[in-house]
Coordinates of C-alpha atoms in Angstrom, one line a residue:
M1 CA -44.4 2.7 278.5
G2 CA -44.5 2.5 274.6
L3 CA -43.0 0.7 271.8
Y4 CA -39.9 3.2 271.1
Q5 CA -38.7 4.0 274.7
E6 CA -38.9 -0.7 275.6
A7 CA -36.8 -0.6 272.5
A8 CA -34.4 2.1 273.4
G9 CA -34.4 0.8 276.9
I10 CA -32.8 -3.5 275.0
I11 CA -30.6 -1.4 272.6
Q12 CA -29.0 -0.5 276.0
Q13 CA -28.6 -3.1 278.0
V14 CA -27.7 -4.9 274.2
R15 CA -24.6 -2.6 274.4
D16 CA -23.8 -3.4 278.4
K17 CA -23.6 -6.9 277.6
R18 CA -26.7 -7.6 280.4
G19 CA -28.3 -9.5 277.5
T20 CA -29.2 -11.1 273.9
V21 CA -31.8 -8.9 271.7
K22 CA -34.7 -12.3 272.5
S23 CA -34.4 -12.7 275.6
L24 CA -34.2 -9.5 276.8
V25 CA -37.9 -8.9 274.6
L26 CA -39.1 -12.0 275.7
S27 CA -39.3 -10.9 279.8
H28 CA -40.8 -7.2 278.4
R29 CA -44.1 -9.3 279.3
R30 CA -45.7 -5.5 278.8
V31 CA -45.8 -5.3 275.2
K32 CA -48.6 -6.9 273.5
N33 CA -46.4 -7.1 270.3
T34 CA -43.2 -8.1 271.1
K35 CA -42.9 -9.7 266.9
Q36 CA -43.3 -6.2 266.5
L37 CA -40.3 -5.2 269.2
Y38 CA -38.3 -7.4 268.0
A39 CA -37.9 -6.4 264.1
L40 CA -37.3 -2.5 265.8
V41 CA -35.0 -3.1 267.9
C42 CA -32.7 -5.6 265.1
E43 CA -33.2 -3.1 262.7
T44 CA -32.2 0.1 264.2
L45 CA -29.5 -2.1 266.0
K46 CA -28.2 -2.9 262.4
Y47 CA -28.7 1.0 260.7
S48 CA -26.5 2.0 263.8
D49 CA -24.1 3.3 261.6
V50 CA -25.5 5.5 259.4
L51 CA -28.3 6.9 262.2
D52 CA -25.2 8.3 264.7
Q53 CA -24.2 10.2 261.0
V54 CA -27.8 11.6 260.8
I55 CA -28.6 12.3 263.8
D56 CA -25.5 13.5 264.6
A57 CA -25.4 15.9 261.7
V58 CA -28.9 17.7 262.5
Q59 CA -27.6 17.7 265.8
L60 CA -30.9 15.8 266.8
C61 CA -30.5 15.0 270.7
K62 CA -28.8 19.2 271.7
L63 CA -31.7 20.4 269.7
E64 CA -34.9 18.3 271.3
K65 CA -34.7 17.2 275.7
T66 CA -36.7 13.7 275.2
L67 CA -34.4 12.9 272.8
Q68 CA -31.5 12.8 274.8
R69 CA -30.9 9.3 274.8
R70 CA -28.6 8.1 272.3
P71 CA -30.7 4.8 272.0
L72 CA -34.7 6.3 272.5
A73 CA -33.5 8.8 269.7
Q74 CA -32.3 6.4 267.3
V75 CA -35.4 4.6 267.4
V76 CA -37.2 7.5 266.4
V77 CA -35.6 8.3 264.0
Y78 CA -35.5 5.1 261.7
D79 CA -38.6 4.6 262.4
L80 CA -38.9 8.1 260.9
L81 CA -36.5 7.2 258.2
I82 CA -36.8 3.8 257.9
G83 CA -39.0 2.6 259.6
K84 CA -42.6 2.4 258.6
G85 CA -43.2 6.3 259.6
L86 CA -44.3 6.8 263.2
K87 CA -45.9 5.1 265.1
S88 CA -46.8 7.5 268.4
D89 CA -48.5 11.0 268.6
G90 CA -47.1 12.2 272.1
N91 CA -44.3 14.2 272.4
L92 CA -41.8 12.2 270.5
K93 CA -43.4 12.7 266.9
A94 CA -43.5 16.0 267.8
A95 CA -40.0 16.3 268.6
V96 CA -39.2 14.3 266.3
W97 CA -41.5 15.9 263.6
K98 CA -39.8 19.6 263.3
H99 CA -37.0 18.2 261.5
K100 CA -38.1 15.8 259.6
A101 CA -37.1 17.8 256.4
A102 CA -33.2 18.0 257.9
L103 CA -33.0 14.6 258.8
S104 CA -34.7 13.4 255.6
A105 CA -31.3 15.6 253.9
E106 CA -28.8 14.4 255.2
L107 CA -29.1 10.3 255.1
A108 CA -29.7 11.6 251.2
R109 CA -26.7 12.8 251.1
L110 CA -25.1 10.1 252.7
K111 CA -26.8 7.9 249.8
V112 CA -25.0 9.7 247.3
R113 CA -21.7 10.2 249.4
A114 CA -21.6 6.5 249.8
K115 CA -22.8 6.5 245.4
V116 CA -26.0 4.2 246.7
A117 CA -29.6 4.7 246.2
S118 CA -31.3 2.6 248.8
N119 CA -30.7 2.5 252.6
E120 CA -29.4 -1.2 252.5
G121 CA -26.8 -0.1 250.4
L122 CA -25.4 2.6 253.3
L123 CA -25.3 -0.5 255.3
P124 CA -21.7 -2.5 255.6
E125 CA -21.4 -5.4 254.0
H126 CA -20.7 -8.0 256.8
V127 CA -24.5 -7.2 256.4
R128 CA -26.0 -6.6 254.1
K129 CA -24.6 -10.4 252.5
E130 CA -26.2 -12.1 255.9
V131 CA -27.4 -15.5 254.8
P132 CA -31.4 -15.5 255.0
L133 CA -32.9 -18.7 257.1
P134 CA -34.5 -21.2 256.6
R135 CA -37.4 -21.5 259.1
Y136 CA -37.0 -24.7 260.8
V137 CA -40.5 -25.9 262.5
R138 CA -39.3 -29.2 264.9
V139 CA -42.6 -31.1 265.1
N140 CA -43.5 -31.4 268.4
L141 CA -44.2 -35.8 268.2
L142 CA -45.4 -35.4 272.2
K143 CA -49.0 -33.8 270.7
T144 CA -48.7 -35.7 267.7
N145 CA -46.8 -36.5 264.1
V146 CA -44.8 -35.4 261.5
E147 CA -46.8 -37.2 258.3
D148 CA -49.9 -35.6 259.9
V149 CA -48.4 -31.7 260.2
I150 CA -47.3 -32.7 256.5
G151 CA -50.4 -33.4 255.2
H152 CA -51.9 -30.0 256.9
Y153 CA -49.6 -28.2 255.9
E154 CA -50.5 -29.8 251.6
S155 CA -53.7 -28.9 252.1
E156 CA -52.7 -25.8 252.8
G157 CA -51.6 -25.0 249.2
Y158 CA -47.8 -26.0 250.8
T159 CA -45.7 -28.9 248.4
F160 CA -43.8 -31.5 250.0
D161 CA -40.4 -32.0 248.7
Q162 CA -40.5 -36.0 248.6
C163 CA -36.9 -36.5 247.6
S164 CA -36.0 -34.9 250.8
N165 CA -36.4 -38.4 252.2
N166 CA -34.3 -40.1 249.6
Y167 CA -31.7 -38.1 250.1
N168 CA -27.6 -40.4 249.2
S169 CA -25.6 -37.0 251.6
Y170 CA -25.6 -34.0 254.0
E171 CA -23.9 -31.9 250.3
E172 CA -26.8 -34.0 248.2
Y173 CA -30.0 -32.0 250.2
L174 CA -28.0 -28.4 251.4
P175 CA -28.7 -26.7 247.7
S176 CA -32.3 -27.7 247.9
V177 CA -32.7 -25.9 250.5
K178 CA -30.4 -22.6 249.5
S179 CA -33.5 -23.6 246.2
L180 CA -36.6 -23.4 248.6
M181 CA -39.0 -20.5 247.6
G182 CA -42.5 -19.8 248.1
K183 CA -44.9 -23.0 249.2
H184 CA -41.9 -25.8 249.5
F185 CA -40.5 -27.3 251.4
L186 CA -39.2 -30.9 253.2
K187 CA -37.7 -32.7 255.5
D188 CA -34.4 -32.3 257.8
F189 CA -31.0 -34.1 256.2
H190 CA -29.9 -34.7 259.6
L191 CA -33.4 -34.4 261.7
P192 CA -36.4 -36.8 260.7
D193 CA -39.4 -34.6 262.7
V194 CA -38.2 -31.3 261.4
L195 CA -39.2 -30.1 259.0
V196 CA -37.4 -26.9 256.3
F197 CA -39.9 -23.5 254.8
P198 CA -37.7 -21.0 253.2
P199 CA -37.4 -17.7 254.7
G200 CA -39.3 -15.7 256.2
K201 CA -42.6 -17.8 256.7
D202 CA -43.8 -16.9 260.0
F203 CA -46.4 -19.6 261.9
H204 CA -46.7 -17.6 265.4
Q205 CA -50.3 -16.6 264.5
H206 CA -50.4 -21.0 262.9
P207 CA -52.9 -23.4 264.8
L208 CA -50.7 -25.5 265.3
Y209 CA -48.2 -23.4 267.0
T210 CA -50.8 -21.6 268.9
D211 CA -51.3 -25.5 269.9
G212 CA -48.2 -27.0 270.8
S213 CA -48.2 -29.2 267.6
I214 CA -45.5 -27.6 266.2
I215 CA -42.4 -25.3 267.9
L216 CA -40.5 -22.5 266.3
Q217 CA -37.5 -24.3 266.6
D218 CA -33.0 -23.3 265.0
K219 CA -32.2 -26.9 263.7
A220 CA -29.1 -25.7 265.2
S221 CA -31.3 -25.6 268.3
C222 CA -32.1 -28.8 267.9
I223 CA -29.0 -31.5 268.3
P224 CA -27.4 -31.1 271.4
A225 CA -31.0 -33.1 272.6
H226 CA -30.8 -35.3 270.1
I227 CA -27.0 -36.3 269.6
L228 CA -27.9 -36.9 273.9
S229 CA -31.4 -38.8 273.3
P230 CA -32.3 -40.1 276.4
L231 CA -34.7 -43.1 275.9
P232 CA -38.1 -43.7 277.6
G233 CA -37.7 -43.9 281.3
S234 CA -34.6 -42.0 282.0
H235 CA -34.1 -39.7 284.4
V236 CA -33.1 -36.3 282.6
I237 CA -31.4 -33.0 283.8
D238 CA -31.0 -30.4 281.9
C239 CA -29.6 -27.4 283.8
C240 CA -30.2 -24.4 282.0
A241 CA -33.2 -25.2 281.0
A242 CA -35.0 -22.4 279.8
P243 CA -37.3 -20.6 277.3
G244 CA -37.7 -24.4 277.4
N245 CA -37.2 -25.4 273.5
K246 CA -34.8 -27.9 274.4
T247 CA -36.5 -29.6 277.8
S248 CA -39.8 -30.1 275.1
Q249 CA -37.3 -31.1 273.0
L250 CA -35.6 -34.4 275.8
A251 CA -39.6 -34.9 276.2
A252 CA -40.8 -36.3 273.4
G253 CA -37.9 -38.3 272.9
M254 CA -38.2 -39.8 276.2
K255 CA -42.2 -40.3 275.5
N256 CA -43.1 -38.2 278.3
E257 CA -41.4 -41.7 281.0
G258 CA -39.1 -41.2 283.2
K259 CA -38.2 -37.9 284.6
L260 CA -36.8 -34.4 283.6
H261 CA -35.7 -32.2 286.3
A262 CA -35.4 -29.2 284.5
F263 CA -33.0 -25.5 286.6
D264 CA -33.2 -22.2 285.7
K265 CA -32.3 -19.8 288.5
D266 CA -33.9 -16.0 286.1
G267 CA -37.4 -15.9 287.3
A268 CA -39.1 -14.0 284.2
R269 CA -37.1 -17.2 282.1
F270 CA -39.0 -19.8 284.7
K271 CA -41.9 -17.9 284.0
I272 CA -41.3 -18.9 279.9
L273 CA -40.3 -21.8 280.8
K274 CA -42.9 -23.2 282.4
S275 CA -45.9 -21.9 280.4
M276 CA -43.8 -23.0 277.1
L277 CA -43.9 -26.5 278.9
A278 CA -47.4 -26.6 279.6
K279 CA -48.2 -25.4 276.1
A280 CA -46.4 -28.6 273.9
G281 CA -48.0 -31.4 276.9
V282 CA -44.3 -31.5 278.8
Q283 CA -45.7 -34.5 281.9
C284 CA -42.5 -36.2 282.7
A285 CA -40.6 -32.5 283.1
H286 CA -39.5 -31.6 287.4
L287 CA -39.2 -27.5 287.4
H288 CA -36.3 -26.0 289.3
H289 CA -36.4 -22.7 290.1
Q290 CA -32.9 -22.4 291.7
D291 CA -29.5 -22.6 289.9
F292 CA -28.0 -25.6 288.9
L293 CA -24.4 -25.1 290.1
K294 CA -25.8 -25.4 293.2
V295 CA -27.7 -28.2 293.5
S296 CA -25.7 -31.5 294.8
P297 CA -25.0 -33.9 293.0
L298 CA -25.1 -36.4 296.6
D299 CA -28.2 -35.2 296.8
K300 CA -30.5 -38.7 296.3
T301 CA -33.0 -37.1 294.0
Y302 CA -30.9 -37.0 291.5
Q303 CA -29.0 -40.5 292.3
D304 CA -30.1 -41.8 288.5
V305 CA -29.8 -39.1 286.5
E306 CA -27.3 -40.0 283.5
F307 CA -27.6 -37.5 281.7
V308 CA -27.5 -34.1 281.4
L309 CA -28.1 -31.7 278.1
V310 CA -25.6 -28.1 279.1
D311 CA -27.1 -24.8 277.8
P312 CA -25.0 -22.3 279.4
S313 CA -26.1 -18.8 279.2
C314 CA -22.6 -17.6 275.7
S315 CA -22.5 -14.8 274.2
G316 CA -24.6 -15.5 271.0
S317 CA -21.8 -14.6 269.3
G318 CA -24.0 -17.4 265.8
I319 CA -27.0 -16.7 266.3
V320 CA -27.3 -14.7 262.6
S321 CA -30.0 -12.2 263.8
R322 CA -27.9 -10.8 267.3
L323 CA -26.0 -8.6 265.2
N324 CA -23.2 -9.0 267.0
S325 CA -21.1 -7.8 264.8
I326 CA -22.2 -3.9 265.7
T327 CA -22.7 -4.8 269.1
D328 CA -18.9 -5.8 269.8
K329 CA -17.4 -3.5 267.6
E330 CA -14.6 -1.8 268.9
D331 CA -15.9 -3.6 272.9
S332 CA -12.5 -3.9 274.5
T333 CA -14.1 -6.1 276.5
L334 CA -14.7 -9.1 274.7
T335 CA -12.0 -10.8 276.3
Q336 CA -12.6 -9.7 279.2
R337 CA -16.5 -10.9 279.3
L338 CA -15.6 -13.9 277.2
G339 CA -13.0 -14.9 280.1
S340 CA -15.5 -14.1 282.5
L341 CA -18.5 -16.5 280.4
A342 CA -16.0 -19.2 279.7
S343 CA -15.6 -19.7 283.4
F344 CA -18.7 -20.3 284.1
Q345 CA -19.5 -23.0 281.4
A346 CA -16.1 -25.1 282.2
S347 CA -17.7 -24.5 286.2
I348 CA -20.9 -25.6 284.6
L349 CA -20.0 -28.0 283.1
K350 CA -18.2 -30.2 285.6
H351 CA -20.5 -29.6 287.8
A352 CA -22.4 -31.7 285.4
L353 CA -19.4 -34.1 285.4
S354 CA -19.8 -34.3 289.0
F355 CA -23.0 -36.2 289.2
P356 CA -22.4 -40.3 290.6
N357 CA -24.0 -42.3 287.8
V358 CA -23.9 -39.2 284.8
R359 CA -22.9 -41.8 281.4
R360 CA -22.9 -39.2 279.3
V361 CA -23.9 -35.5 279.1
V362 CA -23.4 -32.4 275.6
Y363 CA -22.8 -29.7 275.7
S364 CA -23.9 -26.8 273.2
T365 CA -23.3 -23.1 272.7
C366 CA -24.7 -20.7 270.3
S367 CA -21.3 -19.0 270.5
T368 CA -19.0 -19.2 267.2
H369 CA -15.7 -18.3 269.8
R370 CA -12.9 -21.1 270.5
E371 CA -12.8 -19.7 273.8
E372 CA -16.3 -20.5 275.1
N373 CA -16.0 -23.8 272.9
E374 CA -12.8 -26.3 272.3
E375 CA -11.7 -24.6 274.6
V376 CA -14.6 -25.3 278.2
V377 CA -14.4 -28.5 276.5
Q378 CA -10.4 -28.8 277.1
R379 CA -10.8 -27.3 280.2
V380 CA -13.5 -29.7 282.0
L381 CA -10.9 -33.1 280.1
L382 CA -8.0 -32.0 282.2
E383 CA -9.7 -31.4 284.8
T384 CA -11.7 -34.8 284.9
G385 CA -8.9 -36.7 285.6
G386 CA -9.2 -39.0 282.6
Q387 CA -12.8 -40.2 284.0
F388 CA -14.7 -38.7 280.1
H389 CA -14.3 -38.5 277.5
L390 CA -15.5 -36.7 274.3
T391 CA -17.1 -39.1 271.1
R392 CA -18.2 -38.5 267.9
A393 CA -20.8 -36.4 267.0
L394 CA -23.6 -37.0 264.6
P395 CA -20.5 -38.8 262.9
N396 CA -22.5 -37.4 259.5
W397 CA -22.1 -34.2 260.4
T398 CA -19.8 -32.7 257.0
H399 CA -18.9 -28.9 259.3
R400 CA -16.1 -29.5 263.0
G401 CA -14.5 -27.9 265.0
L402 CA -11.6 -25.9 265.0
G403 CA -8.5 -27.8 263.3
D404 CA -5.5 -27.1 265.7
F405 CA -7.7 -28.7 268.1
E406 CA -5.8 -32.6 268.4
F407 CA -10.4 -33.2 269.8
G408 CA -11.7 -31.0 267.4
H409 CA -13.1 -33.7 264.8
L410 CA -15.1 -35.0 267.6
C411 CA -16.5 -31.5 267.7
L412 CA -19.9 -30.0 265.9
R413 CA -20.0 -26.6 264.6
A414 CA -22.3 -25.0 262.7
S415 CA -23.1 -21.8 260.8
A416 CA -24.7 -19.9 258.3
Q417 CA -22.8 -20.5 255.9
Q418 CA -21.9 -23.8 255.1
D419 CA -24.9 -24.9 257.0
Y420 CA -27.5 -22.7 257.0
T421 CA -28.0 -22.6 260.3
N422 CA -27.1 -20.1 263.5
G423 CA -23.5 -20.8 264.5
F424 CA -23.7 -23.4 267.5
F425 CA -21.2 -25.9 268.9
V426 CA -21.6 -29.7 270.5
A427 CA -19.3 -31.9 272.2
C428 CA -20.5 -34.6 273.6
L429 CA -18.3 -36.4 277.0
E430 CA -19.2 -40.4 277.9
R431 CA -17.7 -40.9 280.6
C432 CA -15.3 -44.1 280.1
L433 CA -15.3 -47.3 281.1
G434 CA -12.1 -48.3 282.1
D435 CA -8.9 -46.8 280.1
K436 CA -10.5 -48.0 276.9
E437 CA -8.5 -46.5 273.8
C438 CA -10.9 -45.9 271.6
L439 CA -10.1 -44.7 267.8
D440 CA -12.5 -41.1 268.0
C441 CA -12.0 -40.9 271.6
Y442 CA -10.2 -37.7 273.5
H443 CA -9.7 -37.8 277.2
G444 CA -7.4 -34.9 277.4
D445 CA -4.0 -34.5 277.7
G446 CA -1.5 -37.5 276.6
D447 CA 0.7 -36.6 280.5
D448 CA -2.9 -36.6 282.2
K449 CA -4.2 -39.1 281.1
A450 CA -1.0 -41.1 281.9
Q451 CA -1.2 -39.4 285.7
A452 CA -5.2 -39.7 286.1
N453 CA -5.6 -44.1 285.5
Q454 CA -2.2 -44.3 286.4
G455 CA -4.5 -45.8 289.4
N456 CA -6.8 -48.1 286.9
L457 CA -3.1 -49.7 286.1
N458 CA -2.5 -50.6 289.9
S459 CA -6.2 -51.7 290.2
M460 CA -5.8 -54.3 287.7
N461 CA -2.5 -55.5 288.7
T462 CA -4.1 -56.5 292.3
N463 CA -6.2 -57.6 290.5
V464 CA -5.1 -59.8 288.4
K465 CA -3.1 -61.7 290.5
R466 CA -5.3 -63.0 293.5
K467 CA -6.7 -66.1 292.4
Q468 CA -9.8 -66.7 290.1
N469 CA -12.2 -69.4 289.5
P470 CA -13.3 -69.9 286.1
E471 CA -16.8 -70.5 287.4
E472 CA -16.7 -67.3 289.0
V473 CA -15.5 -65.3 285.8
V474 CA -19.1 -63.7 284.0
P475 CA -18.0 -63.3 279.8
H476 CA -19.8 -60.4 277.4
I477 CA -20.0 -59.2 273.7
Y478 CA -20.7 -56.2 273.1
E479 CA -21.7 -55.2 270.0
R480 CA -20.0 -51.0 269.6
N481 CA -21.2 -48.6 266.2
S482 CA -19.5 -50.7 263.0
D483 CA -18.4 -47.0 262.3
K484 CA -14.1 -48.5 262.7
K485 CA -13.5 -44.6 263.2
N486 CA -15.9 -44.1 265.7
C487 CA -15.5 -47.1 268.4
Y488 CA -14.0 -50.3 269.4
Q489 CA -14.7 -53.1 267.0
F490 CA -14.9 -55.8 269.3
S491 CA -14.8 -55.5 273.3
T492 CA -14.4 -58.2 276.0
K493 CA -15.1 -57.1 279.2
V494 CA -15.0 -60.4 282.9
V495 CA -17.3 -59.6 285.9
Y496 CA -15.2 -61.1 289.6
N497 CA -17.0 -61.8 291.8
S498 CA -14.8 -59.1 293.5
G499 CA -16.5 -56.7 291.2
A500 CA -13.5 -55.8 288.9
M501 CA -14.1 -55.5 285.8
G502 CA -11.7 -55.7 282.9
E503 CA -12.3 -54.7 278.9
L504 CA -9.7 -56.0 276.2
S505 CA -9.7 -54.2 273.7
T506 CA -8.8 -54.9 270.3
S507 CA -9.4 -52.6 267.9
K508 CA -7.4 -51.4 264.4
K509 CA -4.1 -47.8 264.4
S510 CA -0.9 -48.9 262.2
K511 CA 0.0 -51.9 262.0
K512 CA 3.5 -51.0 263.6
R513 CA 1.7 -49.8 266.7
R514 CA -0.8 -51.7 266.7
K515 CA 0.4 -56.4 265.8
L516 CA -0.4 -58.0 269.6
N517 CA 2.6 -60.1 271.2
D518 CA 1.9 -63.6 271.3
D519 CA 1.6 -63.6 274.9
C520 CA -1.6 -60.9 274.2
K521 CA -2.5 -63.6 271.2
K522 CA -3.0 -66.3 273.6
A523 CA -5.2 -63.9 276.4
E524 CA -7.2 -63.0 273.6
E525 CA -7.9 -66.4 272.2
K526 CA -8.3 -67.7 276.3
L527 CA -10.1 -64.8 277.0
Q528 CA -12.6 -65.5 273.7
N529 CA -12.5 -68.7 274.3
S530 CA -13.8 -68.6 277.7
V531 CA -16.3 -65.9 276.2
F532 CA -18.5 -68.1 274.2
E533 CA -18.2 -71.2 276.9
S534 CA -20.3 -68.9 279.0
K535 CA -22.6 -66.9 276.3
E536 CA -26.2 -67.7 278.0
R537 CA -24.6 -66.5 281.3
N538 CA -27.0 -63.5 282.2
D539 CA -25.1 -61.5 285.2
S540 CA -23.7 -57.7 284.7
V541 CA -21.6 -55.1 284.8
P542 CA -20.6 -53.1 287.5
G543 CA -20.7 -48.8 287.1
S544 CA -17.5 -47.6 285.0
Q545 CA -16.2 -45.8 289.2
N546 CA -15.0 -50.3 288.6
T547 CA -14.1 -50.8 285.6
F548 CA -10.0 -51.6 285.1
L549 CA -8.0 -52.6 282.0
L550 CA -7.3 -56.1 282.1
K551 CA -4.0 -56.1 280.3
S552 CA -3.4 -53.1 277.8
K553 CA -1.1 -54.2 274.5
K554 CA 1.2 -51.2 275.1
S555 CA 1.1 -53.1 279.7
C556 CA 2.5 -56.7 277.3
H557 CA 4.6 -55.1 275.2
K558 CA 6.9 -53.2 277.8
K559 CA 6.5 -56.9 279.6
R560 CA 7.6 -58.8 277.4
K561 CA 10.5 -57.1 276.9
R562 CA 11.6 -56.4 280.8
R563 CA 11.0 -60.8 280.7
K564 CA 13.7 -60.7 277.6
T565 CA 15.8 -58.1 279.5
K566 CA 15.6 -61.1 282.6
K567 CA 16.3 -64.2 280.0
P568 CA 20.0 -65.0 281.2
I569 CA 21.9 -65.4 278.1
V570 CA 23.0 -69.0 277.2

């Protein structure tokens, strides 16, 4: 099958919502020049409205049997009138060549009617104003380091912006990205292993790319693995791993130490995953050609998994080059399709959270639709019964989630207009260690949270009634992030021999709401004294399944009120 037939087939599949342009092009291994195929498909989709008007005016599909398929006619006419000229010498070229004069005349008439001088002027305004994205290059730390890669490019005549190491704010950094031109490049503000080059730079044939030292990956796509950040030796799951960019990034962060389980059920994409990880030098990955949803969380193979990356299939509406505004135009099934995608995304996120020892799960999509993003997160948080909470992902990122969600400020969004990346969404969920009220955490709806935590409160009431031997108390102080907006300032955990753990936390909200009553103050002072008297003890803290809230300020306040009402009036 020739280039035009392959391109026409992909265009039809995109319109049938059977995949993104990128994924479909990568699956066509019979085409040697995938870059050429990708460009032909994207440009034909971009000009599809213009091409349809020209084809219909000439009645090309009726006159030529070989061009009765609309996508094929569009591809051939695009290359004849707008592209680089027909590359085929077969029947397709002969069929369209005899109509060249009529087709060219109709295209000229369209430009006269629209009062434009160029073909680009015929495109819709939102397509013409598409923001060209920088070329992001992630350094593969498994094979090299950032300094060596910078030096390599400098030896080729590129100029590195030394100021990129000293930007004080994201707002100060963005103008430098926008103004990148020629052979200038800089280091990314958020991701230390990512370099930024001007738009249009093609490094697919560069020796650093061919040997796996660099990976051409959009910045937004690098953020989820950066937020998950498993340490070397960790056990990690990448549940939708192909094509493998994020998987190789996780392996680099783990320094190839530990176990990285990578899943993908699609045969063609799984082959790409294997090839990509081999090229990147990944050695800690355990590849699984299967559906992640069919994996049992109780399987001993995954009993030590603490980190999961969930980057499921999505609409891809955030990918700038995917031309969603064109392919989704007047799509009456879009709402239904988003509903189906959201159901799948919620099910795979819930499944990831069901692994017994998982501590952190990062959920991401390359979609701009709320149905696939905030709504999925909200739904899963409510259904998991308060076991997990949202934490603020990448705090120094300014573009946050939708404001009409209570937890929107904890999520992360990216866009071409604001961040010079593809559109993206990221949420970070962590297991709750008791019923703690972090200043910048979200557990779900208040009523659901209260019900979900009732079991913990009952457990607390049972345990605090037990007689405790002071020698059985093993206090620990946890120094959390000093950023008051994102977490507790002070947290003291107490471990009893029975295996129960309590937590007494103090965090600043309004004075009226957060003021401790006298009883709570005394309890806290007593507990802190015991902490410092026993600070050299090193007993371990049990897992979160045995955690409970030792004494919340709210419960102290209620108990004090009850005592006051029962006190006889003198």
